[in-house]
PDB file of N, CA and C and ligand atoms in Angstrom:
ATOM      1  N   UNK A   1       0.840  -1.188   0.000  1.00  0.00           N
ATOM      2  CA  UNK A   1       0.000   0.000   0.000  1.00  0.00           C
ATOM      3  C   UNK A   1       0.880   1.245   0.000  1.00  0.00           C
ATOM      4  N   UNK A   2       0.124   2.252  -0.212  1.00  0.00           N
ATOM      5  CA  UNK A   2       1.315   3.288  -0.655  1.00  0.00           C
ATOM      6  C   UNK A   2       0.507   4.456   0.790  1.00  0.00           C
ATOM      7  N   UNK A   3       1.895   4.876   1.214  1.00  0.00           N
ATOM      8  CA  UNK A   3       1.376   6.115   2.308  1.00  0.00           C
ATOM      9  C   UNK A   3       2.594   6.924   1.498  1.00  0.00           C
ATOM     10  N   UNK A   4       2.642   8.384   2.818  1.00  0.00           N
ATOM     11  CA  UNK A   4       3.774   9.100   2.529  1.00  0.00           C
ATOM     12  C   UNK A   4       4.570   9.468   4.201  1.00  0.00           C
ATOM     13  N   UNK A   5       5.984   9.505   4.114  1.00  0.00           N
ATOM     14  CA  UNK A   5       6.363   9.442   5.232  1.00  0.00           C
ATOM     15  C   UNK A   5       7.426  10.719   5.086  1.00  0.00           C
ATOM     16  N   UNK A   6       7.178  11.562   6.021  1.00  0.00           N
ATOM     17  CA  UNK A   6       7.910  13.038   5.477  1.00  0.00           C
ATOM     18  C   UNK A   6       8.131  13.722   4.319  1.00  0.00           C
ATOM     19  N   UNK A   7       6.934  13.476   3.721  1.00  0.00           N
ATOM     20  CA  UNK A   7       6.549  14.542   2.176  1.00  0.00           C
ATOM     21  C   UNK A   7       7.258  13.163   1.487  1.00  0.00           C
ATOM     22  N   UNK A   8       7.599  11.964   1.161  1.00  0.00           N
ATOM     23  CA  UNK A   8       7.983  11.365   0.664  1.00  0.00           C
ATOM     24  C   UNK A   8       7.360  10.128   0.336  1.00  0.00           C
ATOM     25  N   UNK A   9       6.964   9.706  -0.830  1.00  0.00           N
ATOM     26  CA  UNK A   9       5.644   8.849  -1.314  1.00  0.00           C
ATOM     27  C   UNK A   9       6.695   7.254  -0.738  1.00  0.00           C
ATOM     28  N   UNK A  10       5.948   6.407  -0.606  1.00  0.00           N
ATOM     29  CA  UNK A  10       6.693   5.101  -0.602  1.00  0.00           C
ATOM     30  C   UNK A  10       5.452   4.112   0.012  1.00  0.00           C
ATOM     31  N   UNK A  11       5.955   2.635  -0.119  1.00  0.00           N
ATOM     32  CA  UNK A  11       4.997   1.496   0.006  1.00  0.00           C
ATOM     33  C   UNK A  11       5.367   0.880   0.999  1.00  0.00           C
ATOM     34  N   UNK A  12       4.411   0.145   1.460  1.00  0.00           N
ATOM     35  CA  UNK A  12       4.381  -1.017   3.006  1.00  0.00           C
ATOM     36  C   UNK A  12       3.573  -1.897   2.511  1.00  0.00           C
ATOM     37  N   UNK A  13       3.848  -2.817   3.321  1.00  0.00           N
ATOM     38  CA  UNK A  13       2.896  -4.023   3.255  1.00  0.00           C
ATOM     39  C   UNK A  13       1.622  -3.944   4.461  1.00  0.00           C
ATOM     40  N   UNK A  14       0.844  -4.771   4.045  1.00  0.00           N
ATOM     41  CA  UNK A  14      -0.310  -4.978   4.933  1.00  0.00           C
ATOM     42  C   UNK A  14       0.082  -5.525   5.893  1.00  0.00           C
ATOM     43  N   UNK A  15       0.040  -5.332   7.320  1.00  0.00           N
ATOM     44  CA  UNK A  15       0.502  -5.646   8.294  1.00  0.00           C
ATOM     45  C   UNK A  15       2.130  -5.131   8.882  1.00  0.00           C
ATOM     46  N   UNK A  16       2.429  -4.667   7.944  1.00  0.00           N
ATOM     47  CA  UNK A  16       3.618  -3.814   8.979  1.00  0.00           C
ATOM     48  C   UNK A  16       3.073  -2.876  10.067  1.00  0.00           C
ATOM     49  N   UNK A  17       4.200  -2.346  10.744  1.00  0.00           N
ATOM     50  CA  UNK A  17       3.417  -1.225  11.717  1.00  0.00           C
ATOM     51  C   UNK A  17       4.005  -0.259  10.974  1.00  0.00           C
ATOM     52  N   UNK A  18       3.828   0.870  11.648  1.00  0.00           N
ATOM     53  CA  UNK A  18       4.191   2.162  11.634  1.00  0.00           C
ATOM     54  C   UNK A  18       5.821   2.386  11.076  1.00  0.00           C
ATOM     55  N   UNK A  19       6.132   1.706  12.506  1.00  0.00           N
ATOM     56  CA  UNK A  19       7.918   1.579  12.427  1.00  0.00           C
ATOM     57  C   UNK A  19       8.357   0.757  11.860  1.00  0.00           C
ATOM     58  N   UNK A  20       7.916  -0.494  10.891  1.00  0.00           N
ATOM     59  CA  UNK A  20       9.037  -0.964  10.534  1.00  0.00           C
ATOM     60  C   UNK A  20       9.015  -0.352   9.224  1.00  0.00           C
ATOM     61  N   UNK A  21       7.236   0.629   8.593  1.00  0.00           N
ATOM     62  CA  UNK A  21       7.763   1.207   7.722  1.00  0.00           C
ATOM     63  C   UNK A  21       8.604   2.705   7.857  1.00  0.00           C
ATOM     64  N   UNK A  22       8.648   3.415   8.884  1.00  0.00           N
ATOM     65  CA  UNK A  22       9.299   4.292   8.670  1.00  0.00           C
ATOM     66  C   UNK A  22      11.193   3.903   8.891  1.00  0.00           C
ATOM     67  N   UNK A  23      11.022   3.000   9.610  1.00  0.00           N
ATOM     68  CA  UNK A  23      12.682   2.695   9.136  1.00  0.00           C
ATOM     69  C   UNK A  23      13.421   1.892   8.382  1.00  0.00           C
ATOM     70  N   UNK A  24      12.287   1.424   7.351  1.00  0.00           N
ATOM     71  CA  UNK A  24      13.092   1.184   6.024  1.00  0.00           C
ATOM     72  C   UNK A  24      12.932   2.035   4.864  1.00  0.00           C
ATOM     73  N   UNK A  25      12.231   2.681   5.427  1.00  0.00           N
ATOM     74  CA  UNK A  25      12.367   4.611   4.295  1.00  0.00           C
ATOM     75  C   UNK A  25      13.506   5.066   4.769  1.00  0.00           C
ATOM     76  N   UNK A  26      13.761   5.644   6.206  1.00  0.00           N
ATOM     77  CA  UNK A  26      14.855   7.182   6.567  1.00  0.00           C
ATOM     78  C   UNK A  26      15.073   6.450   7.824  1.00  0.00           C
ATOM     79  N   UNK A  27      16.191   7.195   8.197  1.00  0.00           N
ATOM     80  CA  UNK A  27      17.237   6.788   9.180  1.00  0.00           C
ATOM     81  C   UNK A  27      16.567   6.541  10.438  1.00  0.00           C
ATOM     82  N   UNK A  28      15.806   7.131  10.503  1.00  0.00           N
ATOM     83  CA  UNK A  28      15.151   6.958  12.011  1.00  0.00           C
ATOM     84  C   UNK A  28      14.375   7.890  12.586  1.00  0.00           C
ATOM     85  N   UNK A  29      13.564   7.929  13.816  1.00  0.00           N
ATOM     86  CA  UNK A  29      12.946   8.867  13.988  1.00  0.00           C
ATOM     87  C   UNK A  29      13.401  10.042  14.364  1.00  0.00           C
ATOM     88  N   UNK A  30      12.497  11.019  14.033  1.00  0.00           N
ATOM     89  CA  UNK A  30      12.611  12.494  14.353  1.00  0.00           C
ATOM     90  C   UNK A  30      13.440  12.642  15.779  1.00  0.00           C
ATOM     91  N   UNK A  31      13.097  14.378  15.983  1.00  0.00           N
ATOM     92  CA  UNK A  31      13.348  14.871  17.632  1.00  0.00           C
ATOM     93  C   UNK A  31      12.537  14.507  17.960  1.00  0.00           C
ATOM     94  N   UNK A  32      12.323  14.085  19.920  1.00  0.00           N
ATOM     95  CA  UNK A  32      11.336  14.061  20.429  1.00  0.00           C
ATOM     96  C   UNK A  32      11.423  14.868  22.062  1.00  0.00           C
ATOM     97  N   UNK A  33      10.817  14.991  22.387  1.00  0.00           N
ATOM     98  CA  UNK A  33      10.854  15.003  24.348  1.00  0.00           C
ATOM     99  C   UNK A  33      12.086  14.689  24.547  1.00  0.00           C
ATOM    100  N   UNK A  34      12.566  14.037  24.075  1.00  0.00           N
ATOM    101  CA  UNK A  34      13.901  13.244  25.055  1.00  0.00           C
ATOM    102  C   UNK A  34      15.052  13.561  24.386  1.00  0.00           C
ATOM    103  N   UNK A  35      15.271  14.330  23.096  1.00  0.00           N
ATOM    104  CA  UNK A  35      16.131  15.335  22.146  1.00  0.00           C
ATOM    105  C   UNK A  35      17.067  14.530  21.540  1.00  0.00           C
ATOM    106  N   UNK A  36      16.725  12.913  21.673  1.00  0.00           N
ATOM    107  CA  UNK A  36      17.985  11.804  21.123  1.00  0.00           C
ATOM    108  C   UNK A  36      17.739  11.952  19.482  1.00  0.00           C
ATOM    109  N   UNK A  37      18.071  11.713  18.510  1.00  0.00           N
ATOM    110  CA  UNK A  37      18.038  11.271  17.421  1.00  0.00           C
ATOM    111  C   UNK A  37      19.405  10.755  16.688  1.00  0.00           C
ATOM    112  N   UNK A  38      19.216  10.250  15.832  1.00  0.00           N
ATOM    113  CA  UNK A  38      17.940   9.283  15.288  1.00  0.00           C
ATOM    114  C   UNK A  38      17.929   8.248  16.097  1.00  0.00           C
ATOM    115  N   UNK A  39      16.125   7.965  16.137  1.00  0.00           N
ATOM    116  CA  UNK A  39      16.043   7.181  17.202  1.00  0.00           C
ATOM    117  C   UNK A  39      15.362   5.842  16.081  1.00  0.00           C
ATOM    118  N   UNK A  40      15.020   4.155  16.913  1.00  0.00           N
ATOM    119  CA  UNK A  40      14.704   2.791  16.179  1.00  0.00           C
ATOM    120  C   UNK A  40      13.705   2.768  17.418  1.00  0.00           C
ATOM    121  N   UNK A  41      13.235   3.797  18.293  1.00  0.00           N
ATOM    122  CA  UNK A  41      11.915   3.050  19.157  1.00  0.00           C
ATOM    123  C   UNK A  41      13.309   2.222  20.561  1.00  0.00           C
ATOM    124  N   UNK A  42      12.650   2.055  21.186  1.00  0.00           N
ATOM    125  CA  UNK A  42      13.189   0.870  21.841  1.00  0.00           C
ATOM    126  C   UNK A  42      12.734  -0.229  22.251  1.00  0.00           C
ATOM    127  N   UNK A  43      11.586  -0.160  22.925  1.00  0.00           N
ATOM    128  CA  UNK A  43      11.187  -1.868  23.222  1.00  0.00           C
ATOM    129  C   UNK A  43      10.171  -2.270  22.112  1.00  0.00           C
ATOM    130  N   UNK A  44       9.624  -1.808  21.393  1.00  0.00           N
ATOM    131  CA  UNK A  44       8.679  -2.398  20.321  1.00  0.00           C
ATOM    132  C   UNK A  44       7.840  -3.091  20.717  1.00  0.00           C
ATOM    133  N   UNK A  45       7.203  -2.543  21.865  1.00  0.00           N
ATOM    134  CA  UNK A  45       5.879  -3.411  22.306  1.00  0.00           C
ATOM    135  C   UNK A  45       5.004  -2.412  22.942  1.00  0.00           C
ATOM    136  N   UNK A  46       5.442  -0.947  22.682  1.00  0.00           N
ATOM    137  CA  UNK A  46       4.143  -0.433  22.897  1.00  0.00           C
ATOM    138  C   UNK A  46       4.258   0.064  24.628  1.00  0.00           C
ATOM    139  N   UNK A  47       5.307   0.153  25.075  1.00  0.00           N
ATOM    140  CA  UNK A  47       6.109   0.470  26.642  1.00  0.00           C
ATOM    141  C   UNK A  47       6.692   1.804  26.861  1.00  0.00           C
ATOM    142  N   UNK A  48       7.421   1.855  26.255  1.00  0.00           N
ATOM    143  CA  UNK A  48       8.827   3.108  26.151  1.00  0.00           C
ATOM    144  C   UNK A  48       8.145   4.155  26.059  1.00  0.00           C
ATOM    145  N   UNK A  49       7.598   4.669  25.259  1.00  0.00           N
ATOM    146  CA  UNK A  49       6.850   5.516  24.362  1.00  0.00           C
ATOM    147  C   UNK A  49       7.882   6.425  23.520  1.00  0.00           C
ATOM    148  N   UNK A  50       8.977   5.641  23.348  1.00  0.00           N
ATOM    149  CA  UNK A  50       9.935   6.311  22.571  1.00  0.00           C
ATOM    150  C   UNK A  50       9.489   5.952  21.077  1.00  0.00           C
ATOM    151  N   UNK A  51       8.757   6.044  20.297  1.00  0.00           N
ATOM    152  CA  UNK A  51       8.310   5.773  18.803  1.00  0.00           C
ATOM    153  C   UNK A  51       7.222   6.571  18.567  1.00  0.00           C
ATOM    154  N   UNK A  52       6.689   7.556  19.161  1.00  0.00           N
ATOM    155  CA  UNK A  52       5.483   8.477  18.552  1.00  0.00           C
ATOM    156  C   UNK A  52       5.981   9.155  17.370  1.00  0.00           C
ATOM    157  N   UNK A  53       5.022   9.094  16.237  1.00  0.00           N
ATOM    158  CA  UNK A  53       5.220  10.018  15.520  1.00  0.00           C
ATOM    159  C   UNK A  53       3.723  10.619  14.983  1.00  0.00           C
ATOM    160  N   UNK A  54       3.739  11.683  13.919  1.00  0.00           N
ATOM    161  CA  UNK A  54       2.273  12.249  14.249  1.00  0.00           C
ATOM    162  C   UNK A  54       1.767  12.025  12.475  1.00  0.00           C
ATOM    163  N   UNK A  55       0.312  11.703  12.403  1.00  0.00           N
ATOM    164  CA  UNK A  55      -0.126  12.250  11.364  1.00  0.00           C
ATOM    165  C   UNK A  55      -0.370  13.353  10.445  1.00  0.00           C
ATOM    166  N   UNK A  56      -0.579  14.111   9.662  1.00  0.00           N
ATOM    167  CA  UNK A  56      -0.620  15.099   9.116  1.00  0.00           C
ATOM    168  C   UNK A  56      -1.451  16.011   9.777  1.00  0.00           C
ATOM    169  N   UNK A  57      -2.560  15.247  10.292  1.00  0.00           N
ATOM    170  CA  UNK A  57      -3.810  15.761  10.216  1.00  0.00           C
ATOM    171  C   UNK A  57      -2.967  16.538  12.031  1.00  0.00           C
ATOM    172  N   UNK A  58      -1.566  16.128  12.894  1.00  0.00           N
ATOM    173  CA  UNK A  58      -1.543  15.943  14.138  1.00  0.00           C
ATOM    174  C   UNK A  58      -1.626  15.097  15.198  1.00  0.00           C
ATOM    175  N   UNK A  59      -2.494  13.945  14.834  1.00  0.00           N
ATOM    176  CA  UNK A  59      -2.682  13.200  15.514  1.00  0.00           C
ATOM    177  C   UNK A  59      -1.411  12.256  15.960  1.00  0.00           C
ATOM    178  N   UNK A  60      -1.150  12.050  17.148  1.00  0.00           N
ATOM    179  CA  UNK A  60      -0.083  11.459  17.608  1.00  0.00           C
ATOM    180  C   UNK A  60      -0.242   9.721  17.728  1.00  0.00           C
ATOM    181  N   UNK A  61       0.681   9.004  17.154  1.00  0.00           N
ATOM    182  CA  UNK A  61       0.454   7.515  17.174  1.00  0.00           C
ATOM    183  C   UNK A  61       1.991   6.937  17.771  1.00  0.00           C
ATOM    184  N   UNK A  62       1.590   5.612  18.360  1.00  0.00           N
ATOM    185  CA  UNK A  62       3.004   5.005  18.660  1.00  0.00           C
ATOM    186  C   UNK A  62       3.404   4.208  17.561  1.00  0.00           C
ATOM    187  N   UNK A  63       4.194   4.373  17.154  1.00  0.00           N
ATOM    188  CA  UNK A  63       4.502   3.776  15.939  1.00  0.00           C
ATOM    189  C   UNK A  63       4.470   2.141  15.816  1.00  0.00           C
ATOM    190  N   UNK A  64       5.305   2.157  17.289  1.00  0.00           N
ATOM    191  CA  UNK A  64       5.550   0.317  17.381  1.00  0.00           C
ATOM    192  C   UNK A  64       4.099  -0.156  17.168  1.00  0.00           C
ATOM    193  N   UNK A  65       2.850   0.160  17.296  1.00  0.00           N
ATOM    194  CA  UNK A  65       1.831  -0.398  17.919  1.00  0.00           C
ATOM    195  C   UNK A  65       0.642   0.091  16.754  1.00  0.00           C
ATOM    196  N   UNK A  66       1.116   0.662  15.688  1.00  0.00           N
ATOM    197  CA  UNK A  66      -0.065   0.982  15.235  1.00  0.00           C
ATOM    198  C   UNK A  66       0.581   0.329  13.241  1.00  0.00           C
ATOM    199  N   UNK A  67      -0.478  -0.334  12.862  1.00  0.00           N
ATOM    200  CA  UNK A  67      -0.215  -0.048  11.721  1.00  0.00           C
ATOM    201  C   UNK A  67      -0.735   0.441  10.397  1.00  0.00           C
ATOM    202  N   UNK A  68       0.383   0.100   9.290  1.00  0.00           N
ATOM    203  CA  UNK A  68       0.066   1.227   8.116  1.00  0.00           C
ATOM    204  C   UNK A  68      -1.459   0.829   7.933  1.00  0.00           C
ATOM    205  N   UNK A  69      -1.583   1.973   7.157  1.00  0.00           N
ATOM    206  CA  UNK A  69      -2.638   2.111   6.139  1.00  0.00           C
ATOM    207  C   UNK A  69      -2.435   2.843   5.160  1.00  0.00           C
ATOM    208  N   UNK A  70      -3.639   2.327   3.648  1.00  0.00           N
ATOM    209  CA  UNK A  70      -3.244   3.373   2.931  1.00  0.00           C
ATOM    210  C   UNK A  70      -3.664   4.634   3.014  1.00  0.00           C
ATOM    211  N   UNK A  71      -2.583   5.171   2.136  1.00  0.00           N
ATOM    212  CA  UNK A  71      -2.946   6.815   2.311  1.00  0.00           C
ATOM    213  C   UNK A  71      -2.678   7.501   3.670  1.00  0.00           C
ATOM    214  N   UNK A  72      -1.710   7.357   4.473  1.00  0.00           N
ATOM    215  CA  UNK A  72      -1.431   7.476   5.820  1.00  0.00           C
ATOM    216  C   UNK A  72      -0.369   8.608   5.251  1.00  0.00           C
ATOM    217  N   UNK A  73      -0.282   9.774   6.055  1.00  0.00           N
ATOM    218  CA  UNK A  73       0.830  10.576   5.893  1.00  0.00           C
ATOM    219  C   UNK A  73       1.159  11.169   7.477  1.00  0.00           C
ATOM    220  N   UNK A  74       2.220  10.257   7.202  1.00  0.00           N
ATOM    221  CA  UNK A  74       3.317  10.656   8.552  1.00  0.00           C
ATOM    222  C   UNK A  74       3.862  11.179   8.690  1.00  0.00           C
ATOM    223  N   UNK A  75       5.161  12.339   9.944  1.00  0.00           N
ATOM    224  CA  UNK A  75       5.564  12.948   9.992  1.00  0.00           C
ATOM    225  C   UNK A  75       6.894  12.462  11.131  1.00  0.00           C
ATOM    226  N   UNK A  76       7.725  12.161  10.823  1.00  0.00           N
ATOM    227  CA  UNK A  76       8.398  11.617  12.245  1.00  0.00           C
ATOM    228  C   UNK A  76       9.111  12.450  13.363  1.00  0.00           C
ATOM    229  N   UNK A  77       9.070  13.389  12.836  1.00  0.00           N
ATOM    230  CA  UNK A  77       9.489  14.456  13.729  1.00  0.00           C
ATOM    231  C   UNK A  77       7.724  15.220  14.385  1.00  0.00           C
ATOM    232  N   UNK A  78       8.315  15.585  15.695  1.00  0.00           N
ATOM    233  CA  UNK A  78       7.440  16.206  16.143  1.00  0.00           C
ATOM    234  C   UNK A  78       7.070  17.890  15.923  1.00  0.00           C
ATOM    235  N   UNK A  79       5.951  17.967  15.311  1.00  0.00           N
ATOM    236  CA  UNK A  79       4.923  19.134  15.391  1.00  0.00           C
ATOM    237  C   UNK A  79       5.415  20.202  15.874  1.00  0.00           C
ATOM    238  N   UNK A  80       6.123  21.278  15.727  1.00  0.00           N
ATOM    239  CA  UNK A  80       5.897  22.603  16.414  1.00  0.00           C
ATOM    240  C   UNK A  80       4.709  22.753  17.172  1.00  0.00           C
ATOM    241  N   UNK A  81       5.278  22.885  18.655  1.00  0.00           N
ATOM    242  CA  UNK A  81       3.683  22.850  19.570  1.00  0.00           C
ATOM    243  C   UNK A  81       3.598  24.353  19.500  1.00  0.00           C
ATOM    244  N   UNK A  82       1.922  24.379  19.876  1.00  0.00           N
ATOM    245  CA  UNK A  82       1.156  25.784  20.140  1.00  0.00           C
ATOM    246  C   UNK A  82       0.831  25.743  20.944  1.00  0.00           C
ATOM    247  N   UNK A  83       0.773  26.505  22.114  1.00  0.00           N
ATOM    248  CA  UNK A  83      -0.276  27.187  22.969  1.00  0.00           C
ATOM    249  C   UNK A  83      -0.921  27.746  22.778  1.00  0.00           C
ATOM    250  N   UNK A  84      -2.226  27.805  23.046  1.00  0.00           N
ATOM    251  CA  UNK A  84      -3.108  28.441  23.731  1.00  0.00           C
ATOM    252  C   UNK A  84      -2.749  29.868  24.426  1.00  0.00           C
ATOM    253  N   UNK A  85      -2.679  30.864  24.221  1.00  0.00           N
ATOM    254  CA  UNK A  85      -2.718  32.596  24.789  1.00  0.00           C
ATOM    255  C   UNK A  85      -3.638  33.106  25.356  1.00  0.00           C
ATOM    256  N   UNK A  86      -3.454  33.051  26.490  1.00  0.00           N
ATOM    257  CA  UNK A  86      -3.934  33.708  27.908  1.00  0.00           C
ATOM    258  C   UNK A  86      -4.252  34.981  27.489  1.00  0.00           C
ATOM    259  N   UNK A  87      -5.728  35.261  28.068  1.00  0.00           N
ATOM    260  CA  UNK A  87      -5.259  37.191  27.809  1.00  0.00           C
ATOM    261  C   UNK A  87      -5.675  37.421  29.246  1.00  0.00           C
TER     262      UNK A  87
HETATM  263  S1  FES B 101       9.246   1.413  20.765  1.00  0.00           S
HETATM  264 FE1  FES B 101       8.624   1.490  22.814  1.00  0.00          FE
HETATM  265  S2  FES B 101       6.587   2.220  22.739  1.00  0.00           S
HETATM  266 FE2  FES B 101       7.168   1.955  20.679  1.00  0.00          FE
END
């Protein structure tokens, strides 16, 4: 099936997750919280929570734990956050 993973078109199979397609596209994941890169996830079971990456739309997924679909556009780096402004 075909998604896109950082503006970049490419294919997975049915039943991969998240992560094993984003790390046989690009080196590894984005920045995160924890400022390591490039990161491979670490325990791959859905624990660590070191494998989030976000959908287009924002939506945040664990990578180890979720998989492709088509037409999925991922982002592996994290989102420029916004706040909310107090007045
Ligand atoms: S690699 Fe640990 S939660 Fe995904």
């Amino acid at each position: 099936m075909r998604l896109t993973i950082d503006g970049a078109e490419t294919v997975a199979l049915a039943g991969d997750t998240v992560l094993t397609a984003v790390l046989s596209q690009v080196r590894g994941l984005g920045p995160s919280d924890f400022g390591l890169r490039p990161r491979a996830g670490s325990c791959l079971m859905g624990a660590c929570q070191d494998c989030w990456v976000w959908t287009a739309a924002g939506e945040r997924l664990r990578a180890c734990t979720s998989y492709v679909a088509p037409g999925m556009d991922i982002r592996t780096g994290q989102p420029e956050r916004t706040w909310p402004i107090r007045a």
